[in-house]
XYZ file of C-alpha atoms in Angstrom:
762
model
C 5.240 -22.574 8.910
C 6.966 -26.178 9.478
C 5.899 -29.149 8.780
C 5.494 -30.245 12.269
C 3.742 -27.244 13.191
C 0.807 -27.622 10.694
C 0.907 -31.556 11.480
C 0.496 -30.653 15.368
C -2.091 -27.941 14.943
C -4.285 -30.240 12.345
C -4.294 -33.127 14.775
C -5.312 -30.676 17.455
C -8.401 -29.939 15.430
C -8.876 -33.291 14.602
C -8.790 -34.606 18.374
C -11.388 -31.656 19.252
C -14.045 -32.457 16.838
C -13.919 -36.308 17.537
C -14.752 -35.428 21.127
C -17.236 -32.303 20.052
C -19.081 -34.661 17.299
C -19.714 -37.412 19.998
C -21.656 -35.106 22.506
C -25.567 -35.831 22.842
C -27.955 -33.549 24.339
C -28.106 -32.382 27.308
C -24.592 -31.978 27.086
C -22.603 -32.629 30.531
C -21.382 -29.283 32.384
C -18.038 -30.948 32.524
C -17.616 -31.358 28.568
C -19.008 -27.642 28.303
C -16.142 -26.622 30.823
C -13.279 -28.681 28.859
C -14.625 -26.928 25.847
C -14.060 -23.566 27.213
C -11.034 -24.277 28.486
C -9.737 -25.738 25.205
C -10.410 -23.180 23.255
C -8.611 -20.295 25.308
C -5.633 -22.616 25.930
C -5.342 -23.367 21.875
C -5.801 -19.690 20.394
C -3.276 -18.542 23.033
C -0.807 -21.787 22.930
C -1.084 -22.819 19.178
C -2.823 -19.875 16.958
C -0.748 -17.212 18.614
C 2.386 -19.144 16.598
C 0.755 -17.994 13.402
C 0.313 -14.315 14.240
C 1.976 -12.156 11.588
C 2.970 -15.269 9.626
C -0.096 -16.208 7.529
C -0.193 -14.980 3.918
C -1.985 -12.174 2.797
C -3.351 -11.139 -0.626
C -0.884 -10.635 -3.316
C -2.448 -8.284 -5.515
C -2.588 -9.177 -9.214
C -1.420 -7.034 -11.200
C 1.461 -6.573 -9.230
C 1.195 -3.093 -8.075
C 1.293 -1.211 -4.611
C -2.125 -0.616 -3.374
C -3.328 1.432 -0.268
C -3.775 -1.508 2.073
C 0.228 -1.714 2.083
C 0.555 1.739 3.382
C 2.470 2.285 6.254
C 2.345 6.150 6.442
C 5.472 7.734 6.073
C 5.976 9.182 2.500
C 9.096 8.294 1.610
C 8.804 4.523 2.555
C 5.379 4.167 0.913
C 7.393 5.657 -2.417
C 9.983 3.084 -2.108
C 7.773 0.351 -1.500
C 6.125 1.504 -4.601
C 9.229 1.162 -6.411
C 10.168 -2.094 -5.298
C 6.787 -3.167 -6.422
C 7.878 -1.589 -10.444
C 11.070 -3.081 -10.198
C 9.637 -6.534 -9.285
C 7.026 -6.617 -11.947
C 9.665 -5.086 -14.659
C 11.646 -8.103 -13.634
C 8.902 -10.548 -13.931
C 7.978 -9.090 -17.165
C 11.585 -9.223 -18.751
C 13.532 -11.924 -16.575
C 16.615 -12.081 -19.102
C 17.017 -8.068 -18.245
C 20.246 -7.564 -16.637
C 19.462 -3.996 -15.809
C 15.921 -4.373 -14.431
C 17.479 -7.422 -11.968
C 20.282 -5.044 -11.153
C 17.884 -2.112 -10.463
C 15.838 -4.368 -8.102
C 19.073 -5.371 -6.178
C 20.288 -1.615 -5.586
C 16.743 -0.495 -4.907
C 16.048 -2.956 -2.352
C 19.723 -2.652 -0.546
C 19.142 1.116 -0.516
C 15.671 0.875 0.831
C 16.628 -1.824 3.761
C 19.514 0.456 4.480
C 17.330 3.698 4.909
C 14.277 1.981 6.673
C 16.586 0.412 8.867
C 17.787 3.965 9.811
C 14.379 5.000 11.028
C 13.186 1.794 12.950
C 16.653 1.082 14.898
C 16.392 4.576 16.307
C 12.754 4.512 17.111
C 12.074 5.218 21.074
C 8.844 2.905 20.927
C 9.661 0.197 18.229
C 11.966 -2.633 19.599
C 12.531 -5.282 16.851
C 15.364 -3.744 15.018
C 17.504 -6.687 14.734
C 14.519 -9.358 14.068
C 13.368 -6.938 11.414
C 16.929 -6.640 10.205
C 17.423 -10.206 10.209
C 14.570 -10.689 7.877
C 16.020 -8.120 5.068
C 19.512 -9.760 5.082
C 17.891 -13.138 4.837
C 15.527 -11.623 1.938
C 18.445 -10.033 0.423
C 21.141 -12.838 0.433
C 18.716 -14.768 -2.094
C 17.742 -11.895 -3.946
C 21.620 -11.445 -4.763
C 22.285 -14.625 -5.790
C 19.527 -14.462 -8.476
C 20.979 -14.466 -12.216
C 18.992 -14.027 -15.484
C 17.109 -14.900 -16.605
C 15.408 -15.160 -13.002
C 13.094 -17.902 -12.816
C 9.675 -17.152 -12.601
C 9.489 -19.173 -9.166
C 11.829 -16.869 -7.938
C 10.231 -13.836 -8.828
C 6.853 -14.993 -7.628
C 8.771 -16.103 -3.972
C 9.920 -12.276 -4.073
C 6.410 -10.783 -4.911
C 5.033 -12.956 -2.282
C 7.831 -11.882 0.328
C 7.355 -8.292 -0.157
C 3.464 -8.344 0.317
C 3.960 -10.205 3.810
C 6.994 -8.650 4.914
C 5.175 -4.908 4.563
C 1.603 -6.235 6.345
C 3.346 -8.401 8.702
C 6.720 -6.696 9.760
C 6.929 -2.967 8.304
C 2.933 -2.519 9.837
C 4.731 -2.929 13.218
C 6.538 0.355 13.041
C 3.486 2.205 11.772
C 2.931 5.210 13.890
C 6.554 4.628 15.801
C 9.136 5.961 13.768
C 9.711 9.252 15.914
C 12.589 10.240 14.176
C 10.863 10.179 10.549
C 9.626 13.713 9.543
C 6.847 14.457 7.223
C 6.688 17.529 5.281
C 5.171 20.503 6.899
C 2.888 22.458 4.207
C 3.776 25.853 2.926
C 1.976 28.066 3.076
C 0.874 26.489 6.579
C -2.781 25.580 5.008
C -3.945 22.144 6.013
C -4.015 19.734 3.267
C -6.239 16.869 2.298
C -3.732 14.005 2.594
C -3.750 15.304 6.549
C -7.532 13.679 6.887
C -8.371 11.479 9.365
C -11.673 10.280 7.822
C -13.921 11.805 10.688
C -15.560 15.112 9.670
C -15.230 16.982 12.763
C -11.638 15.920 13.914
C -10.601 17.058 10.166
C -12.725 20.338 10.859
C -11.004 21.062 13.962
C -7.432 20.007 12.374
C -8.009 22.828 9.821
C -8.926 25.644 12.482
C -5.595 24.749 14.384
C -3.913 25.020 11.474
C -5.494 28.682 10.767
C -5.032 29.246 14.497
C -1.664 28.309 14.454
C -1.064 30.419 11.102
C -2.479 33.526 12.797
C -0.004 33.336 15.869
C 2.709 33.249 13.489
C 1.809 36.276 11.440
C 1.132 38.173 14.665
C 3.559 36.868 17.236
C 3.046 39.512 19.891
C -0.874 39.162 19.879
C -1.649 37.698 23.317
C -5.527 37.305 22.502
C -4.351 35.190 19.272
C -2.163 33.032 21.107
C -5.254 32.494 24.246
C -7.107 31.648 21.239
C -5.014 29.057 19.792
C -4.234 27.253 23.051
C -7.705 27.116 24.174
C -8.551 25.553 20.444
C -5.989 23.182 20.901
C -7.237 22.380 24.488
C -10.883 21.915 23.088
C -9.845 19.790 20.198
C -7.768 17.146 22.623
C -10.571 16.888 24.833
C -13.104 15.768 22.363
C -10.456 13.997 20.549
C -9.803 11.973 23.300
C -13.101 11.139 24.451
C -14.058 9.603 20.815
C -10.411 7.544 20.848
C -10.850 6.247 24.289
C -14.033 4.301 22.884
C -11.996 1.881 20.473
C -11.739 -1.718 21.884
C -8.502 -2.699 22.923
C -6.818 0.617 22.114
C -5.610 1.190 26.141
C -2.006 1.524 25.355
C -2.120 3.515 22.091
C -4.870 6.087 24.254
C -2.399 6.541 27.130
C 0.582 7.325 24.937
C -1.840 9.700 22.740
C -3.051 11.615 25.893
C 0.640 11.871 26.940
C 1.610 13.487 23.709
C -1.454 16.161 24.405
C -0.594 16.820 27.944
C 3.498 17.300 27.436
C 2.503 19.466 24.098
C 0.317 21.936 26.221
C 2.907 22.002 28.929
C 4.866 23.787 26.459
C 2.083 25.772 24.859
C 1.510 27.112 28.394
C 4.870 27.965 29.208
C 5.393 29.962 26.130
C 4.793 33.603 26.193
C 4.477 36.408 23.436
C 6.028 37.496 21.475
C 6.613 33.945 20.171
C 10.279 33.278 19.087
C 11.169 31.931 15.655
C 12.432 28.544 16.862
C 8.878 27.901 18.967
C 6.806 28.817 15.968
C 8.705 26.268 14.268
C 8.210 23.687 16.647
C 4.582 24.289 16.913
C 4.016 24.277 13.343
C 6.004 20.914 12.900
C 4.629 19.084 15.932
C 0.797 19.371 14.726
C 1.872 17.813 11.463
C 3.907 15.141 12.820
C 1.459 14.643 15.782
C -1.505 14.233 12.995
C 0.518 11.801 10.606
C 2.246 9.713 13.313
C -0.315 9.684 15.804
C -3.550 10.375 14.994
C -3.477 8.293 11.800
C -3.448 5.218 14.066
C -7.272 5.729 14.718
C -8.031 6.186 11.235
C -11.027 3.405 10.361
C -11.384 2.419 14.270
C -13.771 5.153 15.623
C -16.655 3.836 16.983
C -19.387 6.166 15.233
C -23.210 6.590 16.724
C -25.608 4.683 15.075
C -28.747 6.719 14.367
C -32.244 6.346 16.339
C -34.488 6.158 14.501
C -32.193 4.322 11.690
C -32.534 7.192 8.878
C -29.849 8.420 6.607
C -28.570 11.921 7.740
C -25.912 14.307 6.185
C -23.070 13.345 8.366
C -22.767 10.105 6.161
C -22.058 11.900 2.938
C -19.448 10.753 0.621
C -20.657 13.627 -1.858
C -21.149 11.256 -4.736
C -24.973 11.548 -5.441
C -25.662 7.946 -6.537
C -23.566 6.144 -3.809
C -25.227 8.441 -1.276
C -28.716 7.932 -2.628
C -28.576 4.306 -2.419
C -26.671 4.262 1.029
C -30.348 6.094 1.842
C -31.948 3.150 0.503
C -29.988 0.691 2.381
C -30.971 2.411 5.678
C -34.531 2.519 4.461
C -34.589 -1.178 3.906
C -32.679 -2.431 6.868
C -34.984 -0.531 9.195
C -37.967 -1.772 7.417
C -36.307 -5.293 7.814
C -35.731 -4.834 11.718
C -39.649 -3.552 12.288
C -40.437 -6.188 9.970
C -38.694 -9.321 10.767
C -40.998 -11.608 9.210
C -41.802 -9.670 6.131
C -39.748 -11.877 3.345
C -40.359 -9.538 0.575
C -38.729 -6.870 2.040
C -35.721 -9.045 3.389
C -35.575 -9.877 -0.347
C -35.618 -6.703 -1.703
C -32.646 -5.417 0.910
C -30.676 -8.418 -0.381
C -31.215 -7.069 -3.599
C -30.672 -3.502 -2.790
C -27.134 -3.997 -0.788
C -25.666 -6.464 -3.659
C -26.483 -3.999 -6.449
C -24.929 -1.096 -4.447
C -21.818 -3.412 -3.472
C -21.186 -4.111 -7.099
C -21.518 -0.330 -8.245
C -19.477 1.139 -5.737
C -16.616 -1.988 -6.234
C -16.943 -0.768 -10.018
C -16.186 2.922 -8.849
C -13.146 2.451 -6.284
C -11.665 -0.214 -8.160
C -10.710 2.043 -10.846
C -8.702 4.075 -8.147
C -4.394 3.757 -8.277
C -3.295 2.539 -5.319
C -6.587 2.013 -3.424
C -7.302 -0.745 -1.423
C -9.821 -2.504 -3.763
C -9.168 -6.287 -2.410
C -9.391 -5.090 1.044
C -12.511 -2.994 0.965
C -14.661 -5.873 -1.061
C -13.653 -8.077 1.548
C -15.493 -6.273 4.114
C -18.679 -6.378 1.375
C -18.258 -10.075 1.140
C -17.970 -10.818 4.984
C -21.305 -8.841 5.436
C -22.812 -10.319 2.739
C -22.213 -13.732 3.654
C -23.436 -13.181 6.923
C -26.740 -11.242 6.165
C -27.423 -13.278 3.306
C -27.586 -16.332 4.962
C -29.811 -15.293 7.709
C -33.698 -16.028 8.021
C -37.122 -14.668 8.394
C -38.051 -14.105 11.118
C -35.013 -11.875 11.313
C -33.419 -11.982 15.018
C -32.835 -8.670 16.831
C -29.312 -9.388 16.966
C -29.138 -9.851 13.042
C -30.713 -6.495 12.408
C -28.701 -4.539 14.800
C -25.865 -6.052 13.685
C -26.343 -4.795 9.911
C -27.542 -1.277 11.342
C -23.954 -1.267 13.267
C -22.207 -2.568 10.423
C -23.455 -0.505 7.827
C -23.001 3.231 9.975
C -19.423 1.929 10.660
C -18.174 0.859 7.340
C -19.640 4.069 5.626
C -17.652 6.315 7.859
C -14.547 4.125 8.452
C -14.399 2.607 5.292
C -16.213 4.617 2.652
C -15.087 7.869 3.805
C -11.293 6.728 2.534
C -12.407 7.072 -1.067
C -13.988 10.536 -0.522
C -12.234 13.109 -3.209
C -10.506 9.783 -5.032
C -13.165 8.259 -6.949
C -13.470 9.408 -10.714
C -16.972 10.961 -10.011
C -17.857 14.532 -9.581
C -18.544 15.130 -5.826
C -21.684 16.421 -5.279
C -22.260 19.290 -2.184
C -25.220 20.397 -0.475
C -26.177 23.826 -1.996
C -26.483 26.370 0.728
C -30.335 27.491 1.599
C -30.602 30.585 1.938
C -28.031 31.025 -0.600
C -25.242 32.936 1.230
C -21.560 32.327 0.858
C -19.944 30.762 4.336
C -16.549 29.750 5.120
C -16.835 26.111 4.128
C -16.370 27.839 0.711
C -12.814 29.596 1.871
C -10.139 29.114 -1.125
C -7.669 31.050 0.985
C -7.152 33.376 -1.297
C -8.575 36.802 -0.057
C -9.216 38.545 -3.596
C -10.757 35.239 -4.947
C -12.848 34.365 -1.731
C -14.394 38.064 -1.977
C -15.237 37.833 -5.244
C -17.093 34.108 -4.735
C -19.161 36.209 -1.836
C -20.083 39.051 -4.892
C -21.058 35.945 -7.028
C -23.205 34.284 -4.443
C -24.946 37.824 -3.890
C -25.268 38.462 -7.796
C -27.302 35.160 -8.157
C -29.557 36.232 -5.013
C -29.960 39.680 -6.662
C -31.207 38.023 -10.019
C -33.733 35.563 -7.596
C -35.176 38.906 -6.363
C -35.302 40.667 -9.793
C -36.101 38.101 -12.531
C -37.457 40.871 -14.744
C -34.664 43.263 -14.886
C -32.022 42.801 -17.474
C -29.778 44.920 -15.922
C -29.256 42.752 -12.686
C -28.814 39.639 -15.012
C -26.269 41.332 -17.182
C -23.978 42.614 -13.711
C -24.352 38.921 -12.400
C -22.791 37.752 -16.291
C -20.427 40.319 -16.164
C -19.129 39.824 -12.532
C -18.741 35.963 -13.497
C -16.531 36.706 -16.505
C -14.433 39.301 -14.657
C -13.833 36.789 -11.869
C -12.935 33.747 -14.170
C -10.270 36.282 -15.923
C -8.713 36.820 -12.895
C -8.721 33.348 -11.434
C -7.187 31.961 -14.443
C -4.973 34.625 -14.538
C -3.703 33.484 -11.048
C -4.431 29.205 -11.567
C -2.387 29.562 -14.723
C 0.827 30.418 -12.703
C 0.885 26.787 -11.034
C 3.682 24.900 -11.798
C 4.545 20.821 -12.406
C 0.761 20.468 -13.681
C -0.457 20.503 -10.062
C -3.929 21.514 -11.475
C -5.643 20.699 -14.481
C -5.803 24.415 -16.007
C -7.446 23.163 -19.568
C -10.142 21.512 -17.598
C -10.807 24.284 -15.185
C -10.751 27.104 -18.219
C -13.094 24.319 -19.931
C -15.826 24.768 -16.982
C -15.700 28.493 -16.850
C -16.457 28.727 -20.731
C -19.230 25.724 -20.169
C -21.148 27.550 -17.798
C -21.017 30.884 -19.894
C -22.189 29.112 -22.828
C -25.051 27.508 -21.188
C -26.072 30.810 -19.107
C -25.676 32.743 -22.777
C -28.375 34.117 -24.698
C -31.036 33.508 -21.478
C -33.655 36.241 -21.775
C -35.843 37.861 -18.751
C -37.975 37.014 -16.844
C -35.023 34.655 -15.901
C -36.674 31.205 -14.879
C -36.185 29.376 -11.875
C -34.954 26.134 -13.736
C -31.706 28.762 -14.621
C -31.368 30.259 -11.232
C -31.435 26.933 -9.386
C -28.956 25.851 -11.957
C -26.302 28.557 -11.643
C -26.781 28.000 -7.988
C -25.878 24.253 -7.701
C -23.053 24.916 -10.496
C -21.132 27.779 -8.542
C -21.629 25.689 -5.329
C -20.182 22.583 -7.022
C -17.498 24.202 -8.876
C -15.852 26.122 -5.890
C -15.919 22.842 -3.700
C -14.953 20.380 -7.024
C -12.530 22.460 -9.128
C -11.448 25.639 -7.159
C -10.713 23.575 -4.089
C -8.082 22.090 -6.193
C -5.723 25.018 -6.298
C -5.912 25.732 -2.687
C -2.187 25.530 -1.534
C -1.029 25.300 -4.959
C -0.662 29.226 -6.015
C 2.718 30.709 -5.856
C 3.362 32.814 -2.990
C 2.701 36.484 -3.485
C 5.789 38.106 -2.217
C 6.363 41.516 -0.942
C 7.645 44.247 -3.167
C 11.081 45.788 -1.614
C 10.777 49.483 -0.525
C 13.256 51.157 -1.447
C 13.110 49.088 -4.564
C 16.712 47.131 -4.281
C 17.994 43.488 -4.154
C 18.646 42.026 -0.943
C 19.509 38.723 0.532
C 16.108 37.165 0.313
C 16.359 37.275 -3.574
C 19.646 35.565 -3.285
C 19.782 32.333 -5.758
C 23.342 31.309 -4.623
C 25.190 31.561 -7.905
C 27.204 34.489 -8.017
C 26.923 35.479 -11.695
C 22.964 35.219 -11.540
C 23.059 37.224 -7.938
C 25.289 40.166 -9.309
C 23.238 40.255 -12.533
C 19.957 40.649 -10.720
C 21.026 43.482 -8.882
C 21.274 46.157 -11.676
C 17.916 44.705 -12.638
C 16.355 46.565 -9.519
C 18.405 49.337 -9.949
C 17.763 50.220 -13.237
C 13.976 50.189 -12.739
C 14.266 52.125 -9.421
C 16.189 54.688 -11.360
C 13.739 54.746 -14.191
C 10.713 55.679 -11.779
C 13.108 58.592 -10.638
C 13.702 59.927 -14.200
C 10.853 58.070 -16.622
C 11.979 60.545 -19.761
C 15.652 59.674 -19.833
C 15.654 57.368 -23.108
C 19.333 56.229 -22.596
C 18.379 54.849 -19.418
C 15.531 53.058 -20.587
C 17.625 51.608 -23.448
C 20.061 50.359 -21.152
C 17.891 48.818 -18.642
C 16.648 46.681 -21.432
C 20.201 45.759 -22.496
C 20.770 44.634 -18.780
C 17.463 42.410 -18.834
C 18.213 40.908 -22.695
C 21.830 40.183 -21.452
C 20.793 38.513 -17.977
C 18.337 36.681 -19.597
C 20.503 35.160 -22.325
C 23.203 34.248 -19.755
C 20.375 32.649 -17.543
C 18.973 30.784 -20.260
C 22.367 29.427 -21.225
C 22.777 27.975 -17.898
C 19.624 26.444 -16.977
C 19.307 24.982 -20.614
C 22.770 23.136 -19.870
C 21.271 21.558 -16.565
C 20.001 17.883 -16.262
C 18.097 18.551 -13.326
C 15.902 21.331 -14.306
C 12.860 19.999 -15.580
C 12.354 20.539 -19.370
C 8.783 22.070 -18.541
C 10.178 24.727 -16.015
C 12.718 25.605 -18.676
C 10.188 26.235 -21.362
C 7.931 27.939 -18.979
C 10.774 30.013 -17.812
C 11.494 31.180 -21.200
C 8.019 31.933 -21.877
C 8.093 34.522 -18.880
C 11.375 36.211 -20.190
C 9.808 36.754 -23.690
C 6.207 37.990 -22.050
C 8.497 40.409 -19.976
C 10.641 41.557 -22.678
C 7.473 42.222 -24.836
C 6.145 44.801 -22.531
C 9.518 46.423 -21.970
C 10.375 46.718 -25.783
C 7.070 48.523 -26.454
C 7.928 51.336 -23.906
C 8.290 54.881 -24.698
C 9.651 57.501 -22.596
C 8.435 58.877 -20.409
C 7.910 55.391 -18.948
C 4.367 55.406 -17.341
C 4.590 54.862 -13.584
C 1.793 52.105 -14.465
C 4.594 49.980 -16.223
C 7.082 50.540 -13.357
C 4.705 49.396 -10.870
C 4.294 46.262 -12.812
C 7.693 45.767 -13.661
C 8.815 45.775 -9.930
C 6.403 43.309 -8.741
C 7.320 40.893 -12.105
C 10.690 40.878 -10.980
C 10.190 40.353 -7.049
C 7.747 37.709 -7.703
C 9.541 36.227 -11.079
C 12.785 35.459 -9.042
C 11.061 34.361 -5.808
C 8.990 31.803 -7.989
C 10.584 31.084 -10.917
C 14.750 31.841 -10.490
C 14.332 29.822 -7.144
C 13.231 26.671 -9.085
C 16.649 26.097 -10.708
C 18.428 26.687 -6.781
C 20.908 23.699 -6.766
C 20.107 22.382 -10.539
C 22.229 24.866 -12.442
C 25.725 23.950 -13.411
C 28.660 25.387 -11.569
C 32.444 25.768 -12.621
C 34.160 22.551 -12.374
C 38.118 23.296 -11.649
C 40.871 22.095 -13.493
C 43.193 20.782 -12.267
C 40.124 19.448 -9.778
C 41.205 20.915 -6.323
C 39.003 22.104 -3.630
C 39.009 25.691 -2.623
C 37.281 27.551 0.140
C 34.072 28.497 -2.325
C 32.981 25.004 -1.095
C 33.350 25.482 2.350
C 30.210 24.004 4.198
C 31.836 24.887 7.975
C 31.711 21.590 9.464
C 35.348 20.821 9.739
C 35.001 17.134 9.323
C 32.953 17.101 5.969
C 35.093 20.130 4.742
C 38.239 17.919 5.410
C 36.437 14.980 3.840
C 35.418 16.985 0.579
C 39.155 17.949 -0.005
C 40.092 14.391 -0.125
C 37.177 13.472 -2.314
C 38.430 16.171 -4.950
C 42.098 14.813 -4.665
C 40.894 11.436 -5.105
C 39.138 12.277 -7.940
C 41.965 14.137 -9.447
C 43.908 10.809 -9.293
C 41.576 8.741 -10.903
C 41.435 11.118 -13.853
C 45.148 10.762 -14.375
C 45.406 7.194 -13.649
C 41.912 5.922 -15.175
C 43.135 2.072 -15.345
C 44.279 2.102 -11.686
C 41.409 -0.356 -10.204
C 42.858 0.042 -6.981
C 42.430 3.540 -7.077
C 38.845 3.351 -8.173
C 37.922 0.890 -5.251
C 39.535 3.286 -3.066
C 37.180 6.181 -4.271
C 34.052 4.080 -4.029
C 35.432 2.967 -0.416
C 36.062 7.044 0.684
C 32.912 8.196 -1.062
C 31.013 5.601 0.425
C 32.195 6.353 4.057
C 31.737 9.984 3.469
C 28.002 9.569 2.538
C 27.063 7.440 5.574
C 28.815 10.142 7.772
C 27.192 13.144 6.051
C 23.708 11.163 5.836
C 23.760 10.670 9.682
C 24.401 14.531 10.192
C 21.729 15.883 7.822
C 19.088 12.926 7.771
C 18.686 14.013 11.726
C 18.082 17.748 10.373
C 15.158 16.496 8.029
C 12.772 19.007 5.916
C 15.016 22.023 6.549
C 18.073 20.076 5.271
C 16.000 18.769 2.069
C 17.364 15.636 3.535
C 15.636 12.764 1.257
C 16.473 14.553 -1.952
C 20.189 14.845 -1.019
C 20.476 11.070 -0.192
C 18.934 10.237 -3.691
C 21.684 12.267 -5.170
C 24.327 10.060 -3.047
C 22.323 7.112 -4.103
C 22.447 8.131 -7.847
C 26.099 8.962 -7.582
C 27.542 6.047 -5.973
C 25.274 3.600 -8.091
C 27.466 5.271 -11.385
C 30.580 4.642 -9.337
C 29.844 0.905 -8.925
C 28.998 0.872 -12.924
C 32.760 2.172 -13.460
C 34.492 -0.964 -13.925
C 32.237 -2.334 -16.821
C 32.266 0.963 -18.358
C 35.967 1.278 -18.215
C 36.377 -2.026 -20.280
C 33.905 -0.928 -22.796
C 36.509 -0.907 -25.970
């Protein structure tokens, strides 16, 4: 803010207080009228000038946190990277590499972000927003090593203020931004809106859409989807319409519901692929672009009498137990407003609870620790300053605050704290759909485990019943471990999961009949907590199970788009199919083994040369090859049908779930001389023509590496081509893998910009 504004604002405060302090009782009506008018005019004419300009808290250490989330995955990821780069510059201000990386990443982020907010239908501050970027970047670009600490602090502060004051204005308005659609199409925790019924209904909507996708000709399933959607919209609207000062948002939200339902109603079975894709995509984009705007704003019912109930569960036992006590003590204060002891006890309970809760949620990376703490602080300030006898206004406010705070704020850390969540154990002990992991065999086995525990309860003296339960647990664990160990990228903690299986079996080992109630209660609680705390983590992460083709031969669904690999895959199918017809043919078996060995050797040579196929994927890929060959080398004729079935399924799953991971990551043959040919055709005339030019320019540069003008021409033409091409594929979004494609452009172009310094290296 300008010095002139600050002086003027302070002067207005001083003048008001001077007149206000001179009042005596009774206050004249004219003075009260003047004060009321002054405050209204002052807020709108003076205070409004600092809207979006007051400083927000700058985190220390300088790490991105949840309070900075704009709810667009790539934009949030880029903001995190900017925080990281700024922190690195602050740590090593003399590093030219860190400063260069910061400048490059900041420029790329501004350009990428601008492409969305300038094309939004509902965000209208494109030019002003862009101007802020350019003013900042001009100062950043002028920085030189060593970067003064004052400049680093300025940049750190600018980024925080810019995100919260400017970027936040486009939240839920970037209609061209495309969020990732989960595959398989199952609701995921990142779609939580933190209202139990609404989240539960979203889960049902995903299931209903998936059911219609799998049965596109089924009118009854489509009717159910439509009715479920209508019921959900009606309930959701009734809730967000209660939010104060949310009228514009509410009307826009209702319009989106109305338009979508009109399209649903107009469609008919059988559903075509384009419409199915539209429905799947619409729900994901709608939740993240529209529903997320009401997170933390809904008005929840305050229970009467004021007693904690399960809808307030955070699923962390100590926190829930403490919340129960807070409800009780606030109720006691409202019933006995003059009881100083009750009030003092309640204040102590609140302080101890906030201290404990803060110690837990502040451990969570990226959680808005400071924002949550401030809510506690503001509540404490008002509640601790109250005096007995407590007014009804204070106790009513405290009741409402706690109810809203738990559901609108505490619920945001559910599933994130480094504490094991605690779920209600069903009574009677019967499996229900809240335990679904969405893998039929595992769900069926879980049902059997619940049943087996109940059987033990009913027959505590029967050793055979107990042994049967133990055997069922062991068999289930073996099968489940065989499945979750196929999850890649460390997305599931395999070692910890196995450890929990070993732990429960070690605990119950040696139990003797009659089985005590203590043991069965322990097993019941363990199984309920284990499924929801541990098994739920693998939901949606298991590799997809693909149908084995019949007849057993290669088809285009197995294409990895490397001609050598696709051509080598074909005889792998053929030889197994031939072995099924003539299992006694030893020559055929030897030939088939050689085909697999030769293919694996060639394939491994190629993916080991890849710079983008992860090392852990390479290691696991080779292990899978070796494990399969071990089964094959031990064969003798006649080859059993059991092995044939295994081999057919193995190759089907292996290509889809493992080989497909090296798509776009294996090296292709590089022509010399460097000339474009039809194998590079993308069937887009302008792009193909530009690719021809890029090949020619790079060939010329290879022949004339000291020609600076030619290098600059390469830069210009590549940049122009990337800009045009990105406009095309960014509009396509996820189906074109747009974000990853643009990142490859950015990496290549950054390398190209460094070429002058490289070329002058002696």
